[in-house]
Coordinates of C-alpha atoms in Angstrom, one line a residue:
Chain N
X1 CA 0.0 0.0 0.0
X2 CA 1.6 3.3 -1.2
X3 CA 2.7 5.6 2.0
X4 CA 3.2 9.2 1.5
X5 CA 5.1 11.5 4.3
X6 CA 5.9 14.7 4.1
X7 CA 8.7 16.7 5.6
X8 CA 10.3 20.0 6.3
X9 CA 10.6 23.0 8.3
X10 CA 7.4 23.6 10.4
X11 CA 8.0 27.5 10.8
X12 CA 9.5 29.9 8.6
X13 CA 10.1 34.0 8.5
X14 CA 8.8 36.2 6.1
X15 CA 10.9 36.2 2.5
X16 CA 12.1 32.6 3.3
X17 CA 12.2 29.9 1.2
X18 CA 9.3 27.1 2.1
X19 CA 10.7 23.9 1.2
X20 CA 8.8 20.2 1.7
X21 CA 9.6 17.0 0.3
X22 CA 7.1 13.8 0.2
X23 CA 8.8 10.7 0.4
X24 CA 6.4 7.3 -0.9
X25 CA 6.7 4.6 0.3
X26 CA 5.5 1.3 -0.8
X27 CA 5.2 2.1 -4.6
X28 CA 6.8 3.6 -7.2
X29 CA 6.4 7.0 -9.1
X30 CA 5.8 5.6 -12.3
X31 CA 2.5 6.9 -14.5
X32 CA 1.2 9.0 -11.9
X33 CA 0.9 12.6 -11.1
X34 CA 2.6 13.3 -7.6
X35 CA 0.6 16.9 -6.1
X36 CA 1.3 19.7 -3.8
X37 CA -2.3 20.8 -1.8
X38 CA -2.4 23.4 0.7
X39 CA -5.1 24.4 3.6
X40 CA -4.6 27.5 5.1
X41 CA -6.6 28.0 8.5
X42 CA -10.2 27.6 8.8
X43 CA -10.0 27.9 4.5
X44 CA -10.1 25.7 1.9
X45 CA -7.9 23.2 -0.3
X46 CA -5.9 24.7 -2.6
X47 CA -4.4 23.1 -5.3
X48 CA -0.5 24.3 -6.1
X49 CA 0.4 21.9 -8.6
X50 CA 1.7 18.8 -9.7
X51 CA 4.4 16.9 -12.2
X52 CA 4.6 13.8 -13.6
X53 CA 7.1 11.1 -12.8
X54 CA 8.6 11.8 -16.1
X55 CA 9.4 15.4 -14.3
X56 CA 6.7 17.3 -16.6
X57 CA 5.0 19.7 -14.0
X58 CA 1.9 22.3 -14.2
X59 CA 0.8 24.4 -11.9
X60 CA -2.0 26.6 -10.3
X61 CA -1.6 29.8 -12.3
X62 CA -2.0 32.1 -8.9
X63 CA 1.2 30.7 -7.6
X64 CA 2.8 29.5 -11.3
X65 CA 5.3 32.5 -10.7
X66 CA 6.8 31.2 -7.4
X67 CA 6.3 27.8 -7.3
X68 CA 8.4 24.8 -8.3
X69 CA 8.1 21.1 -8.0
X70 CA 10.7 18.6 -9.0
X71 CA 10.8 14.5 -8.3
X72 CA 14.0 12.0 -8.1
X73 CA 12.4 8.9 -8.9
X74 CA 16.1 7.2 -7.4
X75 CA 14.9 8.7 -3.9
X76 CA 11.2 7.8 -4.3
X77 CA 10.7 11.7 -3.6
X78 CA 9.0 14.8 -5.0
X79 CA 9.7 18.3 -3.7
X80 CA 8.3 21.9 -3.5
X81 CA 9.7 25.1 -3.3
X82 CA 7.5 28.6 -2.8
X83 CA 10.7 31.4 -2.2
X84 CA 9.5 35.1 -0.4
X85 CA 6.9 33.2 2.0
X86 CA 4.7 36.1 3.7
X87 CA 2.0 35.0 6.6
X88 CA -0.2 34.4 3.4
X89 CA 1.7 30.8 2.7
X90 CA 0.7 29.9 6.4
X91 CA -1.0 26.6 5.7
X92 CA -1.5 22.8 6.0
X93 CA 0.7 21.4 2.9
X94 CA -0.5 17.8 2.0
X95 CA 0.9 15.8 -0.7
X96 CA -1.2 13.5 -2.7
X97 CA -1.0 11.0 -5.5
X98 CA -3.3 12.2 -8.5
X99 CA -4.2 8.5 -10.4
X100 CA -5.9 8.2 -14.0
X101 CA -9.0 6.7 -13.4
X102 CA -11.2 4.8 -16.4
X103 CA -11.5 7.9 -18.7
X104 CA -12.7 10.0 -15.5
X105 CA -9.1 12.1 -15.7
X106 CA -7.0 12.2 -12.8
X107 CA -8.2 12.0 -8.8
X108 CA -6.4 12.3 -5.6
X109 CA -6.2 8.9 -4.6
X110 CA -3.3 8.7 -2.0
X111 CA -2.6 11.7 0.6
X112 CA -0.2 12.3 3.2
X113 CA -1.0 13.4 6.8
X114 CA -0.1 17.2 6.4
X115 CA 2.2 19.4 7.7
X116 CA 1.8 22.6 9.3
X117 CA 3.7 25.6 7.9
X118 CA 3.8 28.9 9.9
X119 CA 5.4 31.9 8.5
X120 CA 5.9 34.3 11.1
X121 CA 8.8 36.8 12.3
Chain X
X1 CA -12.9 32.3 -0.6
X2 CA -12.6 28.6 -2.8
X3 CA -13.5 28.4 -6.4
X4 CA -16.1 25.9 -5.6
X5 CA -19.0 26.1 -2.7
X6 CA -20.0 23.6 0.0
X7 CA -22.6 24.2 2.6
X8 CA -20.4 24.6 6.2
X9 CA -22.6 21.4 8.0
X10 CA -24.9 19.0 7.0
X11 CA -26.7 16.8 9.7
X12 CA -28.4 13.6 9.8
X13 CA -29.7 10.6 12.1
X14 CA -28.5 7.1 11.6
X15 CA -30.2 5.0 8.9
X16 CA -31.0 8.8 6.8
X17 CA -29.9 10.1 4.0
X18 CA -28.2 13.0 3.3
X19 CA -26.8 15.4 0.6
X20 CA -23.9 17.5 0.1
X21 CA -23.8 19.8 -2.8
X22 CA -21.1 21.3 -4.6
X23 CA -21.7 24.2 -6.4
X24 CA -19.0 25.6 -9.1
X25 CA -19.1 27.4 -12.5
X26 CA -19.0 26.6 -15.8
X27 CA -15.2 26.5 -15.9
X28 CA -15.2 23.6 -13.7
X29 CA -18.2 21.4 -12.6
X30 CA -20.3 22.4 -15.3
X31 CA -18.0 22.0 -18.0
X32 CA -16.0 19.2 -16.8
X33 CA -17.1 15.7 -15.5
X34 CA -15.1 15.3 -13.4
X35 CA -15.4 16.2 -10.0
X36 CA -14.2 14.0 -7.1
X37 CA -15.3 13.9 -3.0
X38 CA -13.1 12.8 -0.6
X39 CA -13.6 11.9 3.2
X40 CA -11.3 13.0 5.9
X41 CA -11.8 12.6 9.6
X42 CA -9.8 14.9 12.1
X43 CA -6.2 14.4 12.1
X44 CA -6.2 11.7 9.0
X45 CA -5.7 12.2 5.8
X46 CA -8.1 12.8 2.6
X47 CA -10.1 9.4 1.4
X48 CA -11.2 9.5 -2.2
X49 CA -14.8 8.5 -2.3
X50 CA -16.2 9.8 -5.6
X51 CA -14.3 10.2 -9.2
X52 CA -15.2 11.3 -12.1
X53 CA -18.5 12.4 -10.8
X54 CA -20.0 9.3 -9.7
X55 CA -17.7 6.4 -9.9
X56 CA -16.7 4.5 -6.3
X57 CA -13.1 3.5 -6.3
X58 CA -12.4 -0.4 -4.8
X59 CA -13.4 -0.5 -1.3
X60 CA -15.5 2.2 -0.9
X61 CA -19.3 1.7 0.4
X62 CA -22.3 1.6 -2.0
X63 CA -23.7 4.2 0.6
X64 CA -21.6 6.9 -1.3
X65 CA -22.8 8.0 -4.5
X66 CA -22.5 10.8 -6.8
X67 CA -23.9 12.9 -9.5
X68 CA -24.6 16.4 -11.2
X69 CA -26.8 18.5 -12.5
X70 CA -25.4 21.6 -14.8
X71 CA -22.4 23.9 -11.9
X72 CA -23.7 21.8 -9.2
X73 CA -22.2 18.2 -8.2
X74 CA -23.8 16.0 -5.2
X75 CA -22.8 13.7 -2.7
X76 CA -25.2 11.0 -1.3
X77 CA -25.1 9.5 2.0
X78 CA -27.6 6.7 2.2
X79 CA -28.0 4.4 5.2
X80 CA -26.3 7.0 8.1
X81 CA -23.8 5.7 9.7
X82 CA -22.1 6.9 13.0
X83 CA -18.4 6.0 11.3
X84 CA -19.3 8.2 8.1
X85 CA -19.3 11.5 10.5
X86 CA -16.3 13.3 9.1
X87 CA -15.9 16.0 6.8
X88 CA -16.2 16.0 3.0
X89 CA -15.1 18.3 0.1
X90 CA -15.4 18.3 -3.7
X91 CA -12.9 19.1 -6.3
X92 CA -13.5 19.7 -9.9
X93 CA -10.7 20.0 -12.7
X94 CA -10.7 23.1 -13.9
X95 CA -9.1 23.5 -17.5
X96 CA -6.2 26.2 -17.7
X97 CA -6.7 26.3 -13.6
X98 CA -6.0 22.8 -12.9
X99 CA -8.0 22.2 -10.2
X100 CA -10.4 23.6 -7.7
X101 CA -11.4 22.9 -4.1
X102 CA -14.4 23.6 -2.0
X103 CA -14.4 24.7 1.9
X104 CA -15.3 21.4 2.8
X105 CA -19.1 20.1 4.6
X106 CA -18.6 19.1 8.5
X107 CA -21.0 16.0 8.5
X108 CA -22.9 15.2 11.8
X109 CA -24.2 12.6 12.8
X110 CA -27.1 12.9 15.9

Protein backbone atom coordinates (compact mmCIF):
# COMPACT_ATOMS: atom_id res chain seq x y z
CA UNK A 1 0.00 0.00 0.00
CA UNK A 2 1.62 3.34 -1.20
CA UNK A 3 2.66 5.64 2.02
CA UNK A 4 3.21 9.20 1.55
CA UNK A 5 5.12 11.48 4.27
CA UNK A 6 5.88 14.70 4.15
CA UNK A 7 8.75 16.73 5.64
CA UNK A 8 10.28 20.05 6.26
CA UNK A 9 10.55 22.99 8.29
CA UNK A 10 7.43 23.64 10.45
CA UNK A 11 7.98 27.48 10.82
CA UNK A 12 9.50 29.93 8.59
CA UNK A 13 10.10 33.95 8.53
CA UNK A 14 8.83 36.17 6.10
CA UNK A 15 10.90 36.16 2.54
CA UNK A 16 12.11 32.59 3.32
CA UNK A 17 12.20 29.90 1.16
CA UNK A 18 9.34 27.07 2.13
CA UNK A 19 10.67 23.90 1.17
CA UNK A 20 8.82 20.17 1.69
CA UNK A 21 9.61 17.04 0.31
CA UNK A 22 7.09 13.84 0.17
CA UNK A 23 8.78 10.67 0.41
CA UNK A 24 6.44 7.29 -0.85
CA UNK A 25 6.74 4.57 0.28
CA UNK A 26 5.45 1.26 -0.81
CA UNK A 27 5.16 2.07 -4.58
CA UNK A 28 6.79 3.60 -7.17
CA UNK A 29 6.40 6.98 -9.15
CA UNK A 30 5.76 5.61 -12.26
CA UNK A 31 2.54 6.86 -14.55
CA UNK A 32 1.18 9.03 -11.91
CA UNK A 33 0.92 12.57 -11.11
CA UNK A 34 2.58 13.33 -7.60
CA UNK A 35 0.57 16.90 -6.11
CA UNK A 36 1.34 19.71 -3.75
CA UNK A 37 -2.28 20.84 -1.75
CA UNK A 38 -2.36 23.39 0.67
CA UNK A 39 -5.13 24.41 3.61
CA UNK A 40 -4.59 27.53 5.13
CA UNK A 41 -6.58 27.97 8.51
CA UNK A 42 -10.22 27.64 8.81
CA UNK A 43 -9.99 27.85 4.50
CA UNK A 44 -10.13 25.68 1.93
CA UNK A 45 -7.86 23.23 -0.27
CA UNK A 46 -5.85 24.71 -2.56
CA UNK A 47 -4.40 23.10 -5.31
CA UNK A 48 -0.48 24.25 -6.07
CA UNK A 49 0.40 21.87 -8.57
CA UNK A 50 1.70 18.79 -9.73
CA UNK A 51 4.38 16.94 -12.22
CA UNK A 52 4.62 13.80 -13.64
CA UNK A 53 7.11 11.06 -12.78
CA UNK A 54 8.61 11.83 -16.12
CA UNK A 55 9.40 15.41 -14.26
CA UNK A 56 6.73 17.30 -16.58
CA UNK A 57 4.97 19.68 -14.05
CA UNK A 58 1.90 22.28 -14.16
CA UNK A 59 0.78 24.35 -11.86
CA UNK A 60 -1.97 26.58 -10.27
CA UNK A 61 -1.56 29.83 -12.31
CA UNK A 62 -1.97 32.06 -8.86
CA UNK A 63 1.16 30.68 -7.62
CA UNK A 64 2.81 29.48 -11.27
CA UNK A 65 5.31 32.54 -10.66
CA UNK A 66 6.78 31.18 -7.40
CA UNK A 67 6.30 27.78 -7.27
CA UNK A 68 8.42 24.79 -8.29
CA UNK A 69 8.11 21.15 -8.02
CA UNK A 70 10.74 18.59 -9.01
CA UNK A 71 10.76 14.51 -8.33
CA UNK A 72 13.96 12.05 -8.07
CA UNK A 73 12.44 8.88 -8.93
CA UNK A 74 16.12 7.20 -7.44
CA UNK A 75 14.90 8.68 -3.94
CA UNK A 76 11.23 7.84 -4.27
CA UNK A 77 10.66 11.74 -3.57
CA UNK A 78 8.95 14.80 -5.01
CA UNK A 79 9.70 18.33 -3.75
CA UNK A 80 8.31 21.92 -3.52
CA UNK A 81 9.71 25.07 -3.26
CA UNK A 82 7.48 28.64 -2.80
CA UNK A 83 10.67 31.43 -2.15
CA UNK A 84 9.51 35.08 -0.39
CA UNK A 85 6.88 33.16 1.96
CA UNK A 86 4.66 36.13 3.68
CA UNK A 87 2.02 34.96 6.63
CA UNK A 88 -0.19 34.38 3.43
CA UNK A 89 1.69 30.81 2.69
CA UNK A 90 0.67 29.95 6.44
CA UNK A 91 -0.98 26.64 5.70
CA UNK A 92 -1.52 22.75 6.02
CA UNK A 93 0.70 21.36 2.87
CA UNK A 94 -0.53 17.76 1.95
CA UNK A 95 0.87 15.80 -0.72
CA UNK A 96 -1.22 13.52 -2.69
CA UNK A 97 -1.05 11.05 -5.52
CA UNK A 98 -3.27 12.17 -8.46
CA UNK A 99 -4.17 8.52 -10.45
CA UNK A 100 -5.85 8.21 -14.03
CA UNK A 101 -9.04 6.72 -13.41
CA UNK A 102 -11.21 4.79 -16.36
CA UNK A 103 -11.49 7.86 -18.75
CA UNK A 104 -12.66 10.01 -15.52
CA UNK A 105 -9.06 12.07 -15.72
CA UNK A 106 -7.01 12.20 -12.76
CA UNK A 107 -8.19 11.99 -8.76
CA UNK A 108 -6.43 12.29 -5.59
CA UNK A 109 -6.22 8.90 -4.59
CA UNK A 110 -3.27 8.67 -2.04
CA UNK A 111 -2.63 11.67 0.59
CA UNK A 112 -0.24 12.28 3.24
CA UNK A 113 -1.04 13.36 6.82
CA UNK A 114 -0.12 17.24 6.38
CA UNK A 115 2.21 19.42 7.67
CA UNK A 116 1.77 22.60 9.34
CA UNK A 117 3.68 25.60 7.86
CA UNK A 118 3.77 28.87 9.86
CA UNK A 119 5.38 31.92 8.48
CA UNK A 120 5.91 34.34 11.11
CA UNK A 121 8.76 36.82 12.30
CA UNK B 1 -12.94 32.30 -0.64
CA UNK B 2 -12.64 28.59 -2.77
CA UNK B 3 -13.52 28.38 -6.39
CA UNK B 4 -16.09 25.91 -5.59
CA UNK B 5 -19.05 26.06 -2.67
CA UNK B 6 -19.98 23.65 -0.01
CA UNK B 7 -22.59 24.15 2.61
CA UNK B 8 -20.41 24.57 6.23
CA UNK B 9 -22.57 21.41 7.96
CA UNK B 10 -24.89 19.04 6.98
CA UNK B 11 -26.71 16.80 9.65
CA UNK B 12 -28.35 13.59 9.79
CA UNK B 13 -29.75 10.60 12.06
CA UNK B 14 -28.49 7.11 11.63
CA UNK B 15 -30.25 5.01 8.91
CA UNK B 16 -31.04 8.81 6.81
CA UNK B 17 -29.85 10.11 3.96
CA UNK B 18 -28.18 12.99 3.29
CA UNK B 19 -26.79 15.39 0.59
CA UNK B 20 -23.85 17.51 0.11
CA UNK B 21 -23.77 19.80 -2.78
CA UNK B 22 -21.13 21.34 -4.64
CA UNK B 23 -21.68 24.19 -6.40
CA UNK B 24 -18.95 25.59 -9.12
CA UNK B 25 -19.13 27.45 -12.46
CA UNK B 26 -19.02 26.65 -15.84
CA UNK B 27 -15.21 26.46 -15.93
CA UNK B 28 -15.23 23.60 -13.68
CA UNK B 29 -18.20 21.37 -12.58
CA UNK B 30 -20.33 22.37 -15.28
CA UNK B 31 -17.97 22.05 -17.98
CA UNK B 32 -15.99 19.18 -16.82
CA UNK B 33 -17.13 15.75 -15.54
CA UNK B 34 -15.06 15.29 -13.36
CA UNK B 35 -15.45 16.18 -10.05
CA UNK B 36 -14.20 13.96 -7.11
CA UNK B 37 -15.29 13.88 -3.03
CA UNK B 38 -13.08 12.84 -0.62
CA UNK B 39 -13.58 11.93 3.23
CA UNK B 40 -11.33 13.04 5.90
CA UNK B 41 -11.77 12.57 9.64
CA UNK B 42 -9.83 14.89 12.08
CA UNK B 43 -6.16 14.35 12.12
CA UNK B 44 -6.21 11.69 8.98
CA UNK B 45 -5.72 12.18 5.80
CA UNK B 46 -8.11 12.76 2.64
CA UNK B 47 -10.12 9.41 1.42
CA UNK B 48 -11.16 9.51 -2.18
CA UNK B 49 -14.82 8.52 -2.34
CA UNK B 50 -16.19 9.81 -5.63
CA UNK B 51 -14.32 10.20 -9.19
CA UNK B 52 -15.23 11.32 -12.09
CA UNK B 53 -18.47 12.42 -10.80
CA UNK B 54 -20.04 9.28 -9.68
CA UNK B 55 -17.71 6.44 -9.94
CA UNK B 56 -16.69 4.45 -6.31
CA UNK B 57 -13.06 3.52 -6.25
CA UNK B 58 -12.40 -0.42 -4.76
CA UNK B 59 -13.44 -0.51 -1.35
CA UNK B 60 -15.52 2.17 -0.87
CA UNK B 61 -19.29 1.65 0.35
CA UNK B 62 -22.27 1.60 -1.98
CA UNK B 63 -23.73 4.23 0.56
CA UNK B 64 -21.63 6.92 -1.32
CA UNK B 65 -22.84 8.05 -4.52
CA UNK B 66 -22.47 10.78 -6.80
CA UNK B 67 -23.94 12.93 -9.46
CA UNK B 68 -24.58 16.44 -11.23
CA UNK B 69 -26.82 18.54 -12.46
CA UNK B 70 -25.43 21.60 -14.79
CA UNK B 71 -22.44 23.88 -11.88
CA UNK B 72 -23.71 21.75 -9.24
CA UNK B 73 -22.20 18.20 -8.23
CA UNK B 74 -23.78 16.03 -5.22
CA UNK B 75 -22.84 13.71 -2.72
CA UNK B 76 -25.17 11.04 -1.32
CA UNK B 77 -25.11 9.45 1.97
CA UNK B 78 -27.61 6.65 2.16
CA UNK B 79 -28.01 4.42 5.24
CA UNK B 80 -26.30 6.98 8.08
CA UNK B 81 -23.78 5.69 9.70
CA UNK B 82 -22.10 6.88 13.00
CA UNK B 83 -18.42 5.99 11.32
CA UNK B 84 -19.32 8.24 8.13
CA UNK B 85 -19.28 11.52 10.55
CA UNK B 86 -16.31 13.30 9.08
CA UNK B 87 -15.88 16.00 6.78
CA UNK B 88 -16.23 16.04 2.96
CA UNK B 89 -15.05 18.35 0.08
CA UNK B 90 -15.42 18.25 -3.70
CA UNK B 91 -12.91 19.11 -6.27
CA UNK B 92 -13.49 19.68 -9.86
CA UNK B 93 -10.72 20.00 -12.72
CA UNK B 94 -10.70 23.15 -13.91
CA UNK B 95 -9.13 23.53 -17.49
CA UNK B 96 -6.20 26.15 -17.68
CA UNK B 97 -6.70 26.32 -13.59
CA UNK B 98 -5.98 22.78 -12.88
CA UNK B 99 -8.03 22.18 -10.22
CA UNK B 100 -10.38 23.60 -7.74
CA UNK B 101 -11.38 22.87 -4.07
CA UNK B 102 -14.42 23.63 -2.03
CA UNK B 103 -14.40 24.74 1.94
CA UNK B 104 -15.32 21.41 2.79
CA UNK B 105 -19.14 20.09 4.58
CA UNK B 106 -18.62 19.08 8.45
CA UNK B 107 -20.99 16.02 8.51
CA UNK B 108 -22.90 15.21 11.83
CA UNK B 109 -24.21 12.58 12.80
CA UNK B 110 -27.11 12.92 15.86
Amino acid sequence: QVQLQESGPGLLKPSETLSLTCTVSGGSLSRSYWSWIRQPPGKGLEWIGYIYYTGGASYNPSLKSRVTISVDTSKNQFSLKLPSVTAADTAVYYCARASYYDSSGYSFDCWGQGTLVTVSS
Amino acid sequence: QSALTQPASVSGSPGQSITISCTGSSSDVGNYNLVSWYQQHPGKAPKLMIYGGSKRPSGVSDRFSGSKSGNTASLTISGLQAEDEADYFCCSYAGASGYVFAAGTKVTVL
